[in-house]
GROMACS .gro file of C-alpha atoms in nm:
model
  297
    1MET     CA    1  -7.316   3.229  10.112
    2SER     CA    2  -7.123   3.286   9.789
    3ILE     CA    3  -6.779   3.132   9.752
    4GLU     CA    4  -6.629   3.482   9.732
    5LYS     CA    5  -6.773   3.565  10.076
    6VAL     CA    6  -6.650   3.232  10.212
    7PHE     CA    7  -6.298   3.313  10.092
    8LEU     CA    8  -6.301   3.668  10.231
    9ASN     CA    9  -6.426   3.536  10.565
   10ILE     CA   10  -6.139   3.288  10.572
   11ILE     CA   11  -5.887   3.562  10.491
   12ALA     CA   12  -6.040   3.788  10.758
   13GLN     CA   13  -6.006   3.514  11.019
   14ALA     CA   14  -5.645   3.447  10.921
   15ILE     CA   15  -5.564   3.819  10.943
   16GLU     CA   16  -5.735   3.843  11.283
   17TYR     CA   17  -5.500   3.567  11.401
   18LYS     CA   18  -5.207   3.746  11.233
   19ALA     CA   19  -5.141   3.423  11.044
   20SER     CA   20  -4.850   3.413  10.804
   21ASP     CA   21  -4.989   3.137  10.580
   22LEU     CA   22  -5.325   2.988  10.488
   23TYR     CA   23  -5.343   2.622  10.381
   24ILE     CA   24  -5.626   2.458  10.186
   25ILE     CA   25  -5.554   2.086  10.205
   26PRO     CA   26  -5.756   1.789  10.071
   27ARG     CA   27  -5.832   1.513  10.323
   28ARG     CA   28  -6.035   1.221  10.187
   29LEU     CA   29  -6.390   1.362  10.159
   30GLU     CA   30  -6.321   1.715  10.283
   31TYR     CA   31  -6.088   2.012  10.269
   32LEU     CA   32  -5.915   2.146  10.579
   33ILE     CA   33  -5.869   2.522  10.596
   34ASN     CA   34  -5.568   2.578  10.824
   35CYS     CA   35  -5.346   2.872  10.906
   36PHE     CA   36  -4.997   2.903  11.053
   37VAL     CA   37  -4.996   3.109  11.374
   38THR     CA   38  -4.710   3.149  11.622
   39ASP     CA   39  -4.526   2.830  11.527
   40LYS     CA   40  -4.836   2.610  11.514
   41ILE     CA   41  -5.125   2.518  11.284
   42GLU     CA   42  -5.478   2.639  11.362
   43THR     CA   43  -5.782   2.492  11.184
   44LEU     CA   44  -6.026   2.764  11.075
   45MET     CA   45  -6.293   2.548  10.916
   46VAL     CA   46  -6.367   2.231  10.724
   47LEU     CA   47  -6.538   2.232  10.382
   48ASP     CA   48  -6.689   1.939  10.199
   49PHE     CA   49  -6.504   1.836   9.886
   50PRO     CA   50  -6.719   2.020   9.628
   51GLN     CA   51  -6.696   2.343   9.832
   52GLY     CA   52  -6.322   2.304   9.870
   53GLU     CA   53  -6.275   2.256   9.497
   54GLN     CA   54  -6.498   2.556   9.428
   55LEU     CA   55  -6.293   2.767   9.670
   56ILE     CA   56  -5.969   2.667   9.498
   57ARG     CA   57  -6.110   2.752   9.154
   58HIS     CA   58  -6.213   3.094   9.290
   59ILE     CA   59  -5.864   3.159   9.431
   60LYS     CA   60  -5.701   3.052   9.105
   61PHE     CA   61  -5.933   3.277   8.906
   62GLN     CA   62  -5.862   3.576   9.133
   63SER     CA   63  -5.488   3.504   9.105
   64GLN     CA   64  -5.507   3.477   8.725
   65MET     CA   65  -5.389   3.118   8.725
   66ASN     CA   66  -5.485   2.851   8.474
   67ILE     CA   67  -5.802   2.706   8.625
   68THR     CA   68  -5.794   2.395   8.404
   69GLU     CA   69  -5.442   2.297   8.515
   70THR     CA   70  -5.481   2.077   8.825
   71ARG     CA   71  -5.151   1.890   8.852
   72ARG     CA   72  -4.859   2.113   8.764
   73PRO     CA   73  -4.746   2.368   9.024
   74GLN     CA   74  -4.859   2.728   8.973
   75ALA     CA   75  -4.767   3.046   9.159
   76SER     CA   76  -4.913   3.393   9.139
   77ARG     CA   77  -5.027   3.695   9.344
   78MET     CA   78  -5.354   3.857   9.437
   79VAL     CA   79  -5.487   4.145   9.649
   80CYS     CA   80  -5.763   4.100   9.905
   81GLN     CA   81  -5.957   4.387  10.058
   82ILE     CA   82  -6.081   4.337  10.412
   83GLY     CA   83  -6.269   4.644  10.532
   84GLU     CA   84  -6.060   4.948  10.444
   85ALA     CA   85  -5.731   4.756  10.434
   86LYS     CA   86  -5.572   4.583  10.137
   87TYR     CA   87  -5.351   4.279  10.175
   88SER     CA   88  -5.116   4.140   9.915
   89CYS     CA   89  -5.113   3.761   9.895
   90ARG     CA   90  -4.879   3.516   9.728
   91VAL     CA   91  -5.061   3.207   9.607
   92SER     CA   92  -4.918   2.869   9.514
   93CYS     CA   93  -5.104   2.552   9.423
   94VAL     CA   94  -5.022   2.198   9.320
   95GLY     CA   95  -5.222   1.883   9.252
   96ASP     CA   96  -5.156   1.532   9.382
   97PHE     CA   97  -5.152   1.220   9.164
   98LYS     CA   98  -5.533   1.212   9.172
   99GLY     CA   99  -5.559   1.572   9.055
  100HIS     CA  100  -5.677   1.697   9.395
  101GLU     CA  101  -5.525   2.039   9.451
  102SER     CA  102  -5.385   2.204   9.761
  103VAL     CA  103  -5.327   2.578   9.793
  104VAL     CA  104  -5.104   2.790  10.012
  105VAL     CA  105  -5.176   3.162  10.050
  106ARG     CA  106  -4.897   3.370  10.206
  107LEU     CA  107  -5.032   3.690  10.364
  108ILE     CA  108  -4.809   3.994  10.314
  109TYR     CA  109  -4.862   4.251  10.588
  110GLN     CA  110  -4.741   4.608  10.600
  111THR     CA  111  -4.526   4.685  10.902
  112HIS     CA  112  -4.801   4.886  11.074
  113GLN     CA  113  -5.033   4.584  11.049
  114ILE     CA  114  -4.818   4.351  11.260
  115ALA     CA  115  -4.661   4.377  11.602
  116ILE     CA  116  -4.487   4.159  11.859
  117ASN     CA  117  -4.543   4.189  12.234
  118TRP     CA  118  -4.209   4.138  12.409
  119VAL     CA  119  -4.132   3.946  12.726
  120ASN     CA  120  -3.881   4.223  12.790
  121MET     CA  121  -3.739   4.498  12.573
  122ASN     CA  122  -3.368   4.449  12.649
  123GLY     CA  123  -3.280   4.247  12.341
  124LEU     CA  124  -3.478   4.471  12.109
  125GLN     CA  125  -3.324   4.786  12.257
  126GLN     CA  126  -2.972   4.646  12.209
  127LEU     CA  127  -3.056   4.562  11.848
  128LYS     CA  128  -3.196   4.910  11.784
  129ALA     CA  129  -2.893   5.075  11.943
  130HIS     CA  130  -2.657   4.888  11.713
  131ILE     CA  131  -2.862   4.973  11.402
  132GLN     CA  132  -2.875   5.339  11.504
  133THR     CA  133  -2.508   5.383  11.589
  134ARG     CA  134  -2.320   5.159  11.346
  135LYS     CA  135  -2.241   5.260  10.989
  136SER     CA  136  -2.105   4.923  10.877
  137GLY     CA  137  -2.083   4.563  10.989
  138LEU     CA  138  -2.308   4.258  11.019
  139ILE     CA  139  -2.607   4.192  11.247
  140LEU     CA  140  -2.764   3.846  11.241
  141LEU     CA  141  -3.089   3.707  11.385
  142SER     CA  142  -3.176   3.339  11.420
  143GLY     CA  143  -3.478   3.140  11.530
  144LYS     CA  144  -3.732   2.890  11.404
  145VAL     CA  145  -3.941   2.942  11.091
  146GLY     CA  146  -4.226   3.177  11.181
  147ALA     CA  147  -4.047   3.322  11.486
  148GLY     CA  148  -4.086   3.677  11.352
  149LYS     CA  149  -3.722   3.745  11.268
  150THR     CA  150  -3.796   3.952  10.958
  151THR     CA  151  -4.071   4.141  11.141
  152THR     CA  152  -3.825   4.232  11.416
  153LEU     CA  153  -3.560   4.351  11.171
  154TYR     CA  154  -3.811   4.566  10.983
  155HIS     CA  155  -3.952   4.724  11.297
  156ALA     CA  156  -3.607   4.788  11.443
  157VAL     CA  157  -3.487   4.954  11.123
  158GLN     CA  158  -3.799   5.165  11.083
  159ALA     CA  159  -3.779   5.280  11.444
  160THR     CA  160  -3.416   5.393  11.419
  161SER     CA  161  -3.351   5.489  11.057
  162GLU     CA  162  -3.594   5.762  10.955
  163GLY     CA  163  -3.470   5.934  10.641
  164LYS     CA  164  -3.211   5.666  10.563
  165PHE     CA  165  -3.196   5.475  10.236
  166VAL     CA  166  -3.286   5.113  10.316
  167MET     CA  167  -3.286   4.825  10.068
  168THR     CA  168  -3.400   4.466  10.117
  169ILE     CA  169  -3.336   4.145   9.925
  170GLU     CA  170  -3.570   3.859  10.008
  171ASP     CA  171  -3.688   3.523   9.880
  172PRO     CA  172  -3.971   3.607   9.879
  173VAL     CA  173  -4.063   3.951  10.014
  174GLU     CA  174  -4.250   3.886  10.341
  175ILE     CA  175  -4.351   4.238  10.451
  176ASP     CA  176  -4.468   4.529  10.238
  177ALA     CA  177  -4.259   4.829  10.348
  178PRO     CA  178  -4.325   5.132  10.123
  179ASP     CA  179  -4.030   5.324  10.271
  180PHE     CA  180  -3.782   5.053  10.166
  181LEU     CA  181  -3.657   4.960   9.819
  182GLN     CA  182  -3.744   4.588   9.814
  183LEU     CA  183  -3.594   4.337   9.570
  184GLN     CA  184  -3.708   3.978   9.532
  185VAL     CA  185  -3.499   3.677   9.438
  186ASN     CA  186  -3.604   3.512   9.111
  187MET     CA  187  -3.394   3.207   9.034
  188GLY     CA  188  -3.556   3.161   8.693
  189ALA     CA  189  -3.431   3.505   8.588
  190ASN     CA  190  -3.088   3.447   8.748
  191MET     CA  191  -3.170   3.703   9.017
  192THR     CA  192  -2.998   3.522   9.304
  193TYR     CA  193  -2.909   3.673   9.639
  194GLY     CA  194  -2.552   3.714   9.514
  195GLN     CA  195  -2.654   3.885   9.189
  196LEU     CA  196  -2.903   4.115   9.360
  197MET     CA  197  -2.648   4.210   9.625
  198LYS     CA  198  -2.409   4.329   9.355
  199LEU     CA  199  -2.691   4.538   9.212
  200ALA     CA  200  -2.797   4.669   9.554
  201LEU     CA  201  -2.447   4.779   9.652
  202ARG     CA  202  -2.426   5.000   9.342
  203HIS     CA  203  -2.720   5.195   9.495
  204HIS     CA  204  -2.513   5.259   9.812
  205PRO     CA  205  -2.787   5.181  10.067
  206GLU     CA  206  -2.725   5.296  10.420
  207ILE     CA  207  -2.883   4.974  10.548
  208LEU     CA  208  -2.925   4.650  10.354
  209ILE     CA  209  -3.155   4.375  10.484
  210ILE     CA  210  -3.092   4.027  10.343
  211GLY     CA  211  -3.386   3.793  10.401
  212GLU     CA  212  -3.183   3.481  10.479
  213ILE     CA  213  -2.830   3.346  10.449
  214ARG     CA  214  -2.877   2.989  10.331
  215ASP     CA  215  -2.580   2.915  10.100
  216ARG     CA  216  -2.212   2.989  10.049
  217GLU     CA  217  -2.269   3.248   9.777
  218THR     CA  218  -2.492   3.459  10.000
  219ALA     CA  219  -2.273   3.417  10.309
  220LYS     CA  220  -1.966   3.530  10.117
  221ALA     CA  221  -2.148   3.824   9.955
  222VAL     CA  222  -2.290   3.941  10.290
  223VAL     CA  223  -1.952   3.941  10.464
  224GLU     CA  224  -1.779   4.109  10.169
  225ALA     CA  225  -2.046   4.381  10.170
  226ALA     CA  226  -1.995   4.438  10.543
  227LEU     CA  227  -1.617   4.448  10.494
  228SER     CA  228  -1.660   4.712  10.223
  229GLY     CA  229  -1.834   4.948  10.465
  230HIS     CA  230  -2.206   4.862  10.450
  231LEU     CA  231  -2.443   4.788  10.737
  232ILE     CA  232  -2.597   4.445  10.668
  233LEU     CA  233  -2.881   4.280  10.859
  234SER     CA  234  -2.983   3.922  10.792
  235THR     CA  235  -3.118   3.596  10.935
  236VAL     CA  236  -2.964   3.249  10.968
  237HIS     CA  237  -3.126   2.921  11.064
  238ALA     CA  238  -2.957   2.812  11.388
  239ASP     CA  239  -3.069   2.728  11.741
  240SER     CA  240  -2.847   2.972  11.932
  241ALA     CA  241  -2.607   3.265  11.893
  242THR     CA  242  -2.307   3.030  11.887
  243GLY     CA  243  -2.496   2.813  11.639
  244VAL     CA  244  -2.517   3.114  11.405
  245TRP     CA  245  -2.140   3.161  11.430
  246HIS     CA  246  -2.069   2.795  11.348
  247ARG     CA  247  -2.321   2.801  11.063
  248MET     CA  248  -2.145   3.098  10.903
  249ILE     CA  249  -1.812   2.915  10.930
  250GLU     CA  250  -1.972   2.604  10.773
  251LEU     CA  251  -2.083   2.828  10.483
  252GLY     CA  252  -1.722   2.919  10.412
  253VAL     CA  253  -1.685   3.252  10.595
  254GLU     CA  254  -1.333   3.298  10.728
  255ASN     CA  255  -1.307   3.318  11.105
  256GLU     CA  256  -1.109   3.643  11.104
  257ASN     CA  257  -1.347   3.815  10.864
  258LEU     CA  258  -1.647   3.717  11.076
  259ARG     CA  259  -1.474   3.849  11.389
  260TYR     CA  260  -1.402   4.176  11.211
  261VAL     CA  261  -1.750   4.250  11.071
  262LEU     CA  262  -1.981   4.101  11.334
  263ILE     CA  263  -2.175   4.352  11.543
  264GLY     CA  264  -2.421   4.123  11.719
  265ILE     CA  265  -2.632   3.807  11.704
  266GLY     CA  266  -2.986   3.763  11.832
  267TYR     CA  267  -3.191   3.449  11.890
  268GLN     CA  268  -3.567   3.500  11.876
  269LYS     CA  269  -3.857   3.274  11.965
  270LEU     CA  270  -4.233   3.320  11.992
  271LEU     CA  271  -4.406   3.202  12.306
  272SER     CA  272  -4.754   3.053  12.317
  273SER     CA  273  -5.034   3.297  12.388
  274VAL     CA  274  -5.392   3.244  12.502
  275ILE     CA  275  -5.493   3.486  12.225
  276PRO     CA  276  -5.350   3.351  11.893
  277SER     CA  277  -5.332   3.698  11.734
  278GLN     CA  278  -5.107   3.835  12.008
  279ALA     CA  279  -4.756   3.712  11.939
  280ILE     CA  280  -4.527   3.715  12.243
  281GLY     CA  281  -4.163   3.745  12.146
  282ASP     CA  282  -3.843   3.672  12.335
  283LEU     CA  283  -3.525   3.813  12.178
  284VAL     CA  284  -3.191   3.734  12.340
  285TYR     CA  285  -2.926   3.956  12.183
  286HIS     CA  286  -2.547   3.933  12.224
  287ASP     CA  287  -2.291   4.179  12.097
  288ALA     CA  288  -1.995   4.040  11.904
  289SER     CA  289  -1.758   4.034  12.203
  290GLU     CA  290  -2.004   3.818  12.400
  291VAL     CA  291  -2.043   3.576  12.111
  292ILE     CA  292  -1.667   3.541  12.070
  293ARG     CA  293  -1.625   3.474  12.443
  294MET     CA  294  -1.894   3.203  12.423
  295ILE     CA  295  -1.735   3.021  12.129
  296GLU     CA  296  -1.389   3.035  12.289
  297LYS     CA  297  -1.500   2.866  12.613
   0.00000   0.00000   0.00000
């Protein structure tokens, strides 16, 4: 089998599992081909070292990377066609001190290509209702890496906002949504979350999705945008709804401003499934008044 077919088979398996990332990792005399599925690593196959190196050279060639560079980090993009569907992929590679390379391929799905099966629909319905009825304010989701927070925000917005002008700012873009105007953070070009938010607000989006609030600049910009009359949706790394509140305060958001703009906070997790490709989601969603009561106990 040609190395191109080997690679396409690997991608097809990862897509069947609805994996978010594909890892090609050197281990002594072999390469492990792993993928990240529902908060855990699945091994797809093991290649001997020459095959693994050949696979990496093929990926670098398809991504228009420098094939001869084996130590410095490189990042690029590529498109893979599986059947009738095309998938955008972000590719990054780096070599260890021996010059043995590892590669990560991030699979970018379109919203119709991914779905979450819910334990119950209550949290999602509350989230959708807030997106549909509110013109301004701040909605936040939290959960572990890979819990599907961005997927949930995209689906909720698409289901409730037909005809509305939606913008996103992400680092990096995780889902290809043709109906949205999507901007990507680029630190090298000084395109930070804060800078891109200033640009986005000049476009007057009806809904603005911010991929993640991870620093003071972004937290301040998000709250100021909500205060100025925009509907902002974003994610925060925290282990509960009250944890999100305390994290925002830690990032310098004033208590009174957060009380004024907050619409609701959701905590999402993915539950293990017998079938890896079928993600089972559990979203617990609280409106702002509930969150405030919890933090005041």
